Amino acid sequence: MSKVRVIGDETGNVINQSATNPDYGYVRVENVKTTIDDNGFLRKRSISTLIQGHIEDLKSEGYFSGQELSGKIVVLESLTPFNKKNPERDIKQAGNTGIVCTLGGEPIYRKTLYTLSSNAEDVFIKHDNVEQIRNAFGGVKTSAVNAEAFTAEPLALS
């Protein structure tokens, strides 16, 4: 597992002020996750999340660009919205198709979270609207790499 790193902007600033409340802000962190899918295919991908808090608390932590942090970033998926006031915010979509990933017709919600807990694990929900998503990608099954991005079932390649 790679280290979690603090990400700064082009000038190295890491604390970003909330657009709606100047007392609050966030720091963006990321790491690279290595996964092996059900077909044995290895993939590395960057995943990021925000550490949110009071501006003064964030400043007191002394975050700097490139800093390595203990902990990890986990992916959480749920059939219940994480944000009751703005449930659309965390809806999981299939790439840039605009198609919502669903299970039994219900939308899947997805968020990332930085945690210091070594016991925290990713929680994934496999969507069942595979045909709809496959059709959005033109129904083309060109490779396991391409197909695996939007299906949980092995594909018969022709």
Short mmCIF file of N, CA and C in Angstrom, two decimals:
data_model
loop_
_atom_site.label_atom_id
_atom_site.label_comp_id
_atom_site.label_asym_id
_atom_site.label_seq_id
_atom_site.Cartn_x
_atom_site.Cartn_y
_atom_site.Cartn_z
N MET A 1 0.84 -1.17 0.00
CA MET A 1 0.00 0.00 0.00
C MET A 1 0.89 1.24 0.00
N SER A 2 0.58 2.21 -0.86
CA SER A 2 1.38 3.42 -0.92
C SER A 2 0.97 4.37 0.21
N LYS A 3 1.84 5.30 0.49
CA LYS A 3 1.59 6.29 1.54
C LYS A 3 0.54 7.30 1.08
N VAL A 4 -0.17 7.85 2.04
CA VAL A 4 -1.10 8.95 1.77
C VAL A 4 -0.27 10.23 1.74
N ARG A 5 -0.46 11.02 0.70
CA ARG A 5 0.31 12.26 0.54
C ARG A 5 -0.62 13.47 0.51
N VAL A 6 -0.15 14.56 1.11
CA VAL A 6 -0.86 15.83 1.06
C VAL A 6 -0.60 16.46 -0.30
N ILE A 7 -1.65 16.96 -0.94
CA ILE A 7 -1.55 17.55 -2.27
C ILE A 7 -1.75 19.06 -2.18
N GLY A 8 -0.78 19.80 -2.69
CA GLY A 8 -0.88 21.25 -2.71
C GLY A 8 -1.27 21.76 -4.08
N ASP A 9 -1.63 23.05 -4.13
CA ASP A 9 -1.93 23.67 -5.42
C ASP A 9 -0.61 24.04 -6.11
N GLU A 10 -0.70 24.75 -7.23
CA GLU A 10 0.50 25.07 -8.01
C GLU A 10 1.50 25.93 -7.25
N THR A 11 1.06 26.63 -6.19
CA THR A 11 1.98 27.44 -5.40
C THR A 11 2.36 26.76 -4.08
N GLY A 12 1.89 25.53 -3.86
CA GLY A 12 2.25 24.79 -2.66
C GLY A 12 1.28 24.93 -1.51
N ASN A 13 0.23 25.74 -1.67
CA ASN A 13 -0.76 25.89 -0.60
C ASN A 13 -1.56 24.60 -0.46
N VAL A 14 -1.81 24.18 0.78
CA VAL A 14 -2.53 22.93 1.00
C VAL A 14 -3.87 23.12 1.69
N ILE A 15 -4.07 24.25 2.39
CA ILE A 15 -5.34 24.48 3.08
C ILE A 15 -6.23 25.33 2.19
N ASN A 16 -7.40 24.78 1.89
CA ASN A 16 -8.37 25.45 1.03
C ASN A 16 -9.56 25.88 1.88
N GLN A 17 -9.96 27.13 1.73
CA GLN A 17 -11.07 27.66 2.50
C GLN A 17 -12.39 27.28 1.87
N SER A 18 -13.37 26.97 2.69
CA SER A 18 -14.71 26.64 2.22
C SER A 18 -15.31 27.84 1.50
N ALA A 19 -16.01 27.59 0.41
CA ALA A 19 -16.66 28.66 -0.34
C ALA A 19 -17.89 29.19 0.38
N THR A 20 -18.44 28.41 1.30
CA THR A 20 -19.67 28.81 1.98
C THR A 20 -19.47 29.26 3.42
N ASN A 21 -18.31 28.93 4.04
CA ASN A 21 -18.07 29.34 5.42
C ASN A 21 -16.56 29.52 5.62
N PRO A 22 -16.11 30.76 5.82
CA PRO A 22 -14.67 31.02 5.91
C PRO A 22 -13.98 30.41 7.13
N ASP A 23 -14.74 29.92 8.10
CA ASP A 23 -14.14 29.29 9.28
C ASP A 23 -13.72 27.84 9.03
N TYR A 24 -14.19 27.28 7.93
CA TYR A 24 -13.93 25.88 7.62
C TYR A 24 -13.10 25.75 6.35
N GLY A 25 -12.44 24.62 6.23
CA GLY A 25 -11.64 24.37 5.05
C GLY A 25 -11.34 22.88 4.90
N TYR A 26 -10.40 22.60 4.01
CA TYR A 26 -10.04 21.21 3.75
C TYR A 26 -8.62 21.12 3.20
N VAL A 27 -8.05 19.93 3.33
CA VAL A 27 -6.76 19.57 2.76
C VAL A 27 -7.00 18.35 1.90
N ARG A 28 -6.52 18.37 0.66
CA ARG A 28 -6.67 17.22 -0.24
C ARG A 28 -5.50 16.27 -0.03
N VAL A 29 -5.84 14.97 0.09
CA VAL A 29 -4.82 13.93 0.22
C VAL A 29 -5.10 12.85 -0.82
N GLU A 30 -4.05 12.13 -1.20
CA GLU A 30 -4.23 11.06 -2.18
C GLU A 30 -3.23 9.95 -1.95
N ASN A 31 -3.56 8.80 -2.50
CA ASN A 31 -2.60 7.70 -2.56
C ASN A 31 -2.92 6.84 -3.76
N VAL A 32 -2.01 5.93 -4.06
CA VAL A 32 -2.20 5.02 -5.18
C VAL A 32 -2.56 3.67 -4.60
N LYS A 33 -3.70 3.12 -5.05
CA LYS A 33 -4.14 1.81 -4.58
C LYS A 33 -3.86 0.78 -5.65
N THR A 34 -3.38 -0.36 -5.23
CA THR A 34 -3.21 -1.50 -6.12
C THR A 34 -4.33 -2.47 -5.81
N THR A 35 -5.09 -2.84 -6.84
CA THR A 35 -6.16 -3.80 -6.65
C THR A 35 -6.01 -4.94 -7.66
N ILE A 36 -6.52 -6.08 -7.28
CA ILE A 36 -6.59 -7.22 -8.18
C ILE A 36 -8.04 -7.64 -8.21
N ASP A 37 -8.65 -7.59 -9.41
CA ASP A 37 -10.08 -7.86 -9.52
C ASP A 37 -10.38 -9.36 -9.50
N ASP A 38 -11.66 -9.69 -9.63
CA ASP A 38 -12.10 -11.09 -9.58
C ASP A 38 -11.54 -11.93 -10.71
N ASN A 39 -11.04 -11.27 -11.76
CA ASN A 39 -10.44 -11.99 -12.89
C ASN A 39 -8.92 -12.06 -12.78
N GLY A 40 -8.37 -11.58 -11.66
CA GLY A 40 -6.93 -11.63 -11.46
C GLY A 40 -6.17 -10.52 -12.15
N PHE A 41 -6.86 -9.45 -12.58
CA PHE A 41 -6.23 -8.36 -13.29
C PHE A 41 -5.79 -7.28 -12.31
N LEU A 42 -4.49 -6.95 -12.31
CA LEU A 42 -3.93 -5.95 -11.41
C LEU A 42 -4.09 -4.56 -12.01
N ARG A 43 -4.49 -3.62 -11.15
CA ARG A 43 -4.65 -2.23 -11.57
C ARG A 43 -4.17 -1.30 -10.47
N LYS A 44 -3.50 -0.24 -10.86
CA LYS A 44 -3.12 0.82 -9.92
C LYS A 44 -3.90 2.06 -10.30
N ARG A 45 -4.46 2.72 -9.25
CA ARG A 45 -5.15 3.97 -9.54
C ARG A 45 -5.05 4.91 -8.36
N SER A 46 -5.01 6.18 -8.71
CA SER A 46 -4.93 7.22 -7.70
C SER A 46 -6.32 7.47 -7.12
N ILE A 47 -6.36 7.63 -5.81
CA ILE A 47 -7.62 7.91 -5.13
C ILE A 47 -7.36 9.08 -4.18
N SER A 48 -8.32 10.00 -4.09
CA SER A 48 -8.12 11.16 -3.24
C SER A 48 -9.36 11.41 -2.38
N THR A 49 -9.17 12.22 -1.37
CA THR A 49 -10.26 12.62 -0.49
C THR A 49 -9.86 13.92 0.19
N LEU A 50 -10.78 14.46 0.97
CA LEU A 50 -10.53 15.70 1.68
C LEU A 50 -10.53 15.47 3.19
N ILE A 51 -9.57 16.08 3.87
CA ILE A 51 -9.60 16.17 5.33
C ILE A 51 -10.23 17.53 5.62
N GLN A 52 -11.41 17.51 6.22
CA GLN A 52 -12.14 18.75 6.46
C GLN A 52 -12.04 19.15 7.93
N GLY A 53 -12.14 20.45 8.20
CA GLY A 53 -12.11 20.92 9.58
C GLY A 53 -12.11 22.42 9.67
N HIS A 54 -12.00 22.92 10.91
CA HIS A 54 -11.85 24.36 11.13
C HIS A 54 -10.50 24.78 10.57
N ILE A 55 -10.43 25.92 9.94
CA ILE A 55 -9.20 26.43 9.35
C ILE A 55 -8.07 26.43 10.38
N GLU A 56 -8.35 26.90 11.58
CA GLU A 56 -7.30 26.97 12.61
C GLU A 56 -6.80 25.58 13.00
N ASP A 57 -7.69 24.61 13.08
CA ASP A 57 -7.27 23.25 13.39
C ASP A 57 -6.41 22.66 12.28
N LEU A 58 -6.79 22.92 11.04
CA LEU A 58 -5.99 22.43 9.91
C LEU A 58 -4.61 23.07 9.91
N LYS A 59 -4.55 24.37 10.17
CA LYS A 59 -3.26 25.07 10.23
C LYS A 59 -2.38 24.50 11.34
N SER A 60 -2.99 24.18 12.47
CA SER A 60 -2.21 23.70 13.62
C SER A 60 -1.56 22.34 13.35
N GLU A 61 -2.07 21.59 12.39
CA GLU A 61 -1.49 20.28 12.05
C GLU A 61 -0.20 20.41 11.24
N GLY A 62 0.03 21.59 10.66
CA GLY A 62 1.28 21.83 9.93
C GLY A 62 1.39 21.08 8.61
N TYR A 63 0.27 20.82 7.95
CA TYR A 63 0.31 20.11 6.67
C TYR A 63 1.15 20.87 5.65
N PHE A 64 1.87 20.13 4.81
CA PHE A 64 2.63 20.73 3.72
C PHE A 64 2.56 19.82 2.50
N SER A 65 2.73 20.40 1.33
CA SER A 65 2.63 19.68 0.07
C SER A 65 3.68 18.58 0.00
N GLY A 66 3.23 17.38 -0.34
CA GLY A 66 4.12 16.23 -0.44
C GLY A 66 4.30 15.46 0.85
N GLN A 67 3.77 15.99 1.94
CA GLN A 67 3.89 15.33 3.24
C GLN A 67 3.26 13.94 3.20
N GLU A 68 3.94 12.96 3.79
CA GLU A 68 3.40 11.60 3.90
C GLU A 68 2.71 11.46 5.24
N LEU A 69 1.50 10.92 5.21
CA LEU A 69 0.69 10.76 6.42
C LEU A 69 0.50 9.28 6.74
N SER A 70 0.38 8.98 8.02
CA SER A 70 -0.05 7.65 8.44
C SER A 70 -1.51 7.51 8.08
N GLY A 71 -2.00 6.31 8.01
CA GLY A 71 -3.40 6.08 7.71
C GLY A 71 -3.61 5.65 6.28
N LYS A 72 -4.86 5.69 5.86
CA LYS A 72 -5.20 5.27 4.51
C LYS A 72 -6.50 5.92 4.06
N ILE A 73 -6.76 5.82 2.78
CA ILE A 73 -8.01 6.31 2.21
C ILE A 73 -8.85 5.09 1.86
N VAL A 74 -10.10 5.09 2.32
CA VAL A 74 -11.00 3.99 2.01
C VAL A 74 -12.15 4.51 1.15
N VAL A 75 -12.68 3.60 0.34
CA VAL A 75 -13.86 3.88 -0.49
C VAL A 75 -15.06 3.26 0.20
N LEU A 76 -16.10 4.05 0.36
CA LEU A 76 -17.33 3.56 0.97
C LEU A 76 -18.46 3.70 -0.02
N GLU A 77 -19.18 2.61 -0.26
CA GLU A 77 -20.37 2.64 -1.11
C GLU A 77 -21.56 2.19 -0.29
N SER A 78 -22.72 2.77 -0.60
CA SER A 78 -23.92 2.52 0.19
C SER A 78 -25.15 2.71 -0.68
N LEU A 79 -26.25 2.10 -0.27
CA LEU A 79 -27.54 2.35 -0.92
C LEU A 79 -28.30 3.47 -0.20
N THR A 80 -27.72 3.98 0.86
CA THR A 80 -28.28 5.10 1.61
C THR A 80 -27.39 6.32 1.39
N PRO A 81 -27.98 7.48 1.08
CA PRO A 81 -27.14 8.67 0.85
C PRO A 81 -26.30 9.02 2.08
N PHE A 82 -25.07 9.46 1.85
CA PHE A 82 -24.21 9.90 2.93
C PHE A 82 -24.60 11.29 3.41
N ASN A 83 -25.13 12.11 2.48
CA ASN A 83 -25.51 13.48 2.78
C ASN A 83 -27.02 13.61 2.57
N LYS A 84 -27.78 13.68 3.64
CA LYS A 84 -29.24 13.73 3.55
C LYS A 84 -29.73 15.03 2.90
N LYS A 85 -29.00 16.14 3.08
CA LYS A 85 -29.41 17.43 2.51
C LYS A 85 -29.13 17.52 1.02
N ASN A 86 -28.11 16.81 0.56
CA ASN A 86 -27.71 16.85 -0.85
C ASN A 86 -27.33 15.44 -1.30
N PRO A 87 -28.32 14.53 -1.39
CA PRO A 87 -27.99 13.13 -1.70
C PRO A 87 -27.35 12.94 -3.08
N GLU A 88 -27.62 13.84 -4.02
CA GLU A 88 -27.07 13.71 -5.38
C GLU A 88 -25.55 13.86 -5.39
N ARG A 89 -25.01 14.47 -4.35
CA ARG A 89 -23.58 14.78 -4.30
C ARG A 89 -22.70 13.54 -4.42
N ASP A 90 -23.12 12.43 -3.84
CA ASP A 90 -22.27 11.24 -3.79
C ASP A 90 -22.76 10.09 -4.67
N ILE A 91 -23.63 10.37 -5.64
CA ILE A 91 -24.12 9.30 -6.51
C ILE A 91 -22.98 8.78 -7.38
N LYS A 92 -22.86 7.47 -7.44
CA LYS A 92 -21.83 6.81 -8.24
C LYS A 92 -22.29 6.74 -9.70
N GLN A 93 -21.43 7.22 -10.60
CA GLN A 93 -21.73 7.19 -12.03
C GLN A 93 -20.71 6.34 -12.76
N ALA A 94 -21.13 5.81 -13.89
CA ALA A 94 -20.27 4.98 -14.73
C ALA A 94 -19.42 5.89 -15.62
N GLY A 95 -18.19 6.09 -15.21
CA GLY A 95 -17.29 6.94 -15.98
C GLY A 95 -17.88 8.31 -16.19
N ASN A 96 -17.77 8.81 -17.42
CA ASN A 96 -18.35 10.12 -17.73
C ASN A 96 -19.63 9.98 -18.56
N THR A 97 -20.30 8.83 -18.45
CA THR A 97 -21.53 8.60 -19.22
C THR A 97 -22.73 9.32 -18.64
N GLY A 98 -22.67 9.67 -17.36
CA GLY A 98 -23.82 10.26 -16.69
C GLY A 98 -24.81 9.21 -16.20
N ILE A 99 -24.54 7.95 -16.47
CA ILE A 99 -25.42 6.87 -16.03
C ILE A 99 -25.12 6.52 -14.58
N VAL A 100 -26.16 6.51 -13.77
CA VAL A 100 -26.03 6.19 -12.35
C VAL A 100 -25.90 4.68 -12.18
N CYS A 101 -24.92 4.25 -11.41
CA CYS A 101 -24.78 2.83 -11.08
C CYS A 101 -25.86 2.47 -10.06
N THR A 102 -26.56 1.37 -10.30
CA THR A 102 -27.68 1.00 -9.44
C THR A 102 -27.60 -0.47 -9.03
N LEU A 103 -28.34 -0.77 -7.98
CA LEU A 103 -28.55 -2.14 -7.54
C LEU A 103 -30.04 -2.27 -7.25
N GLY A 104 -30.71 -3.12 -8.00
CA GLY A 104 -32.16 -3.28 -7.83
C GLY A 104 -32.92 -2.00 -8.12
N GLY A 105 -32.41 -1.18 -9.01
CA GLY A 105 -33.06 0.08 -9.37
C GLY A 105 -32.75 1.23 -8.43
N GLU A 106 -32.04 0.96 -7.36
CA GLU A 106 -31.69 2.01 -6.39
C GLU A 106 -30.28 2.52 -6.67
N PRO A 107 -30.07 3.84 -6.57
CA PRO A 107 -28.73 4.38 -6.83
C PRO A 107 -27.72 3.94 -5.78
N ILE A 108 -26.48 3.81 -6.22
CA ILE A 108 -25.38 3.52 -5.31
C ILE A 108 -24.67 4.85 -5.02
N TYR A 109 -24.38 5.07 -3.75
CA TYR A 109 -23.68 6.27 -3.32
C TYR A 109 -22.24 5.89 -2.98
N ARG A 110 -21.30 6.81 -3.30
CA ARG A 110 -19.88 6.51 -3.12
C ARG A 110 -19.17 7.73 -2.56
N LYS A 111 -18.30 7.48 -1.58
CA LYS A 111 -17.44 8.56 -1.09
C LYS A 111 -16.13 7.96 -0.64
N THR A 112 -15.14 8.81 -0.49
CA THR A 112 -13.84 8.40 0.01
C THR A 112 -13.61 9.06 1.36
N LEU A 113 -12.80 8.41 2.19
CA LEU A 113 -12.59 8.89 3.54
C LEU A 113 -11.16 8.58 3.97
N TYR A 114 -10.49 9.58 4.53
CA TYR A 114 -9.17 9.36 5.11
C TYR A 114 -9.37 8.89 6.54
N THR A 115 -8.65 7.86 6.94
CA THR A 115 -8.80 7.33 8.30
C THR A 115 -7.44 6.87 8.84
N LEU A 116 -7.33 6.95 10.15
CA LEU A 116 -6.13 6.43 10.84
C LEU A 116 -6.34 5.00 11.29
N SER A 117 -7.56 4.49 11.14
CA SER A 117 -7.89 3.13 11.59
C SER A 117 -7.28 2.09 10.65
N SER A 118 -6.46 1.22 11.21
CA SER A 118 -5.86 0.16 10.40
C SER A 118 -6.89 -0.91 10.05
N ASN A 119 -8.01 -0.93 10.76
CA ASN A 119 -9.06 -1.93 10.51
C ASN A 119 -10.06 -1.50 9.44
N ALA A 120 -10.03 -0.24 9.05
CA ALA A 120 -10.99 0.25 8.05
C ALA A 120 -10.74 -0.42 6.71
N GLU A 121 -11.80 -0.81 6.04
CA GLU A 121 -11.71 -1.48 4.74
C GLU A 121 -12.63 -0.81 3.73
N ASP A 122 -12.30 -0.95 2.45
CA ASP A 122 -13.20 -0.49 1.40
C ASP A 122 -14.50 -1.27 1.47
N VAL A 123 -15.60 -0.60 1.14
CA VAL A 123 -16.91 -1.24 1.06
C VAL A 123 -17.47 -0.95 -0.33
N PHE A 124 -17.56 -1.99 -1.15
CA PHE A 124 -18.04 -1.83 -2.52
C PHE A 124 -19.39 -2.53 -2.68
N ILE A 125 -20.21 -1.96 -3.57
CA ILE A 125 -21.48 -2.57 -3.96
C ILE A 125 -21.42 -2.76 -5.47
N LYS A 126 -21.58 -3.99 -5.93
CA LYS A 126 -21.56 -4.26 -7.38
C LYS A 126 -22.90 -3.85 -7.99
N HIS A 127 -22.81 -3.03 -9.01
CA HIS A 127 -24.04 -2.58 -9.68
C HIS A 127 -24.60 -3.68 -10.58
N ASP A 128 -25.91 -3.58 -10.86
CA ASP A 128 -26.53 -4.60 -11.70
C ASP A 128 -27.07 -4.05 -13.02
N ASN A 129 -26.81 -2.80 -13.33
CA ASN A 129 -27.27 -2.24 -14.60
C ASN A 129 -26.14 -2.29 -15.64
N VAL A 130 -25.55 -3.47 -15.75
CA VAL A 130 -24.40 -3.69 -16.62
C VAL A 130 -24.74 -3.43 -18.09
N GLU A 131 -25.88 -3.93 -18.56
CA GLU A 131 -26.24 -3.76 -19.98
C GLU A 131 -26.40 -2.29 -20.34
N GLN A 132 -27.06 -1.53 -19.48
CA GLN A 132 -27.26 -0.10 -19.72
C GLN A 132 -25.91 0.60 -19.85
N ILE A 133 -25.00 0.27 -18.98
CA ILE A 133 -23.68 0.90 -19.00
C ILE A 133 -22.89 0.43 -20.22
N ARG A 134 -22.94 -0.86 -20.51
CA ARG A 134 -22.24 -1.40 -21.68
C ARG A 134 -22.74 -0.71 -22.96
N ASN A 135 -24.06 -0.51 -23.06
CA ASN A 135 -24.63 0.16 -24.24
C ASN A 135 -24.16 1.60 -24.33
N ALA A 136 -23.98 2.27 -23.20
CA ALA A 136 -23.49 3.64 -23.20
C ALA A 136 -22.07 3.73 -23.74
N PHE A 137 -21.32 2.66 -23.56
CA PHE A 137 -19.96 2.60 -24.10
C PHE A 137 -19.95 2.00 -25.51
N GLY A 138 -21.11 1.96 -26.14
CA GLY A 138 -21.21 1.48 -27.51
C GLY A 138 -21.35 -0.02 -27.62
N GLY A 139 -21.54 -0.70 -26.51
CA GLY A 139 -21.70 -2.16 -26.53
C GLY A 139 -20.45 -2.89 -26.95
N VAL A 140 -19.32 -2.19 -26.99
CA VAL A 140 -18.08 -2.78 -27.45
C VAL A 140 -17.37 -3.48 -26.31
N LYS A 141 -16.99 -4.73 -26.55
CA LYS A 141 -16.20 -5.49 -25.58
C LYS A 141 -14.84 -5.73 -26.21
N THR A 142 -13.96 -4.74 -26.06
CA THR A 142 -12.69 -4.86 -26.75
C THR A 142 -11.59 -5.49 -25.93
N SER A 143 -11.63 -5.30 -24.60
CA SER A 143 -10.59 -5.89 -23.78
C SER A 143 -11.08 -6.02 -22.35
N ALA A 144 -10.42 -6.87 -21.61
CA ALA A 144 -10.77 -7.03 -20.19
C ALA A 144 -10.52 -5.75 -19.43
N VAL A 145 -9.49 -4.99 -19.81
CA VAL A 145 -9.18 -3.74 -19.13
C VAL A 145 -10.33 -2.77 -19.32
N ASN A 146 -10.79 -2.61 -20.55
CA ASN A 146 -11.86 -1.68 -20.86
C ASN A 146 -13.17 -2.14 -20.23
N ALA A 147 -13.49 -3.40 -20.36
CA ALA A 147 -14.76 -3.92 -19.87
C ALA A 147 -14.81 -3.95 -18.35
N GLU A 148 -13.70 -4.22 -17.71
CA GLU A 148 -13.71 -4.36 -16.26
C GLU A 148 -14.05 -3.05 -15.58
N ALA A 149 -13.86 -1.93 -16.26
CA ALA A 149 -14.17 -0.64 -15.66
C ALA A 149 -15.66 -0.48 -15.40
N PHE A 150 -16.51 -1.26 -16.06
CA PHE A 150 -17.94 -1.06 -15.85
C PHE A 150 -18.74 -2.34 -15.69
N THR A 151 -18.11 -3.44 -15.42
CA THR A 151 -18.84 -4.66 -15.16
C THR A 151 -18.18 -5.47 -14.07
N ALA A 152 -18.97 -6.18 -13.33
CA ALA A 152 -18.42 -7.01 -12.27
C ALA A 152 -18.35 -8.47 -12.69
N GLU A 153 -18.85 -8.78 -13.89
CA GLU A 153 -18.87 -10.16 -14.36
C GLU A 153 -17.81 -10.37 -15.43
N PRO A 154 -17.21 -11.56 -15.48
CA PRO A 154 -16.23 -11.84 -16.54
C PRO A 154 -16.92 -11.76 -17.90
N LEU A 155 -16.19 -11.26 -18.87
CA LEU A 155 -16.73 -11.12 -20.22
C LEU A 155 -16.12 -12.16 -21.15
N ALA A 156 -16.95 -12.64 -22.05
CA ALA A 156 -16.46 -13.53 -23.09
C ALA A 156 -16.00 -12.65 -24.24
N LEU A 157 -14.72 -12.63 -24.50
CA LEU A 157 -14.20 -11.78 -25.57
C LEU A 157 -14.23 -12.54 -26.89
N SER A 158 -14.61 -11.82 -27.94
CA SER A 158 -14.67 -12.49 -29.24
C SER A 158 -13.70 -11.86 -30.21
#
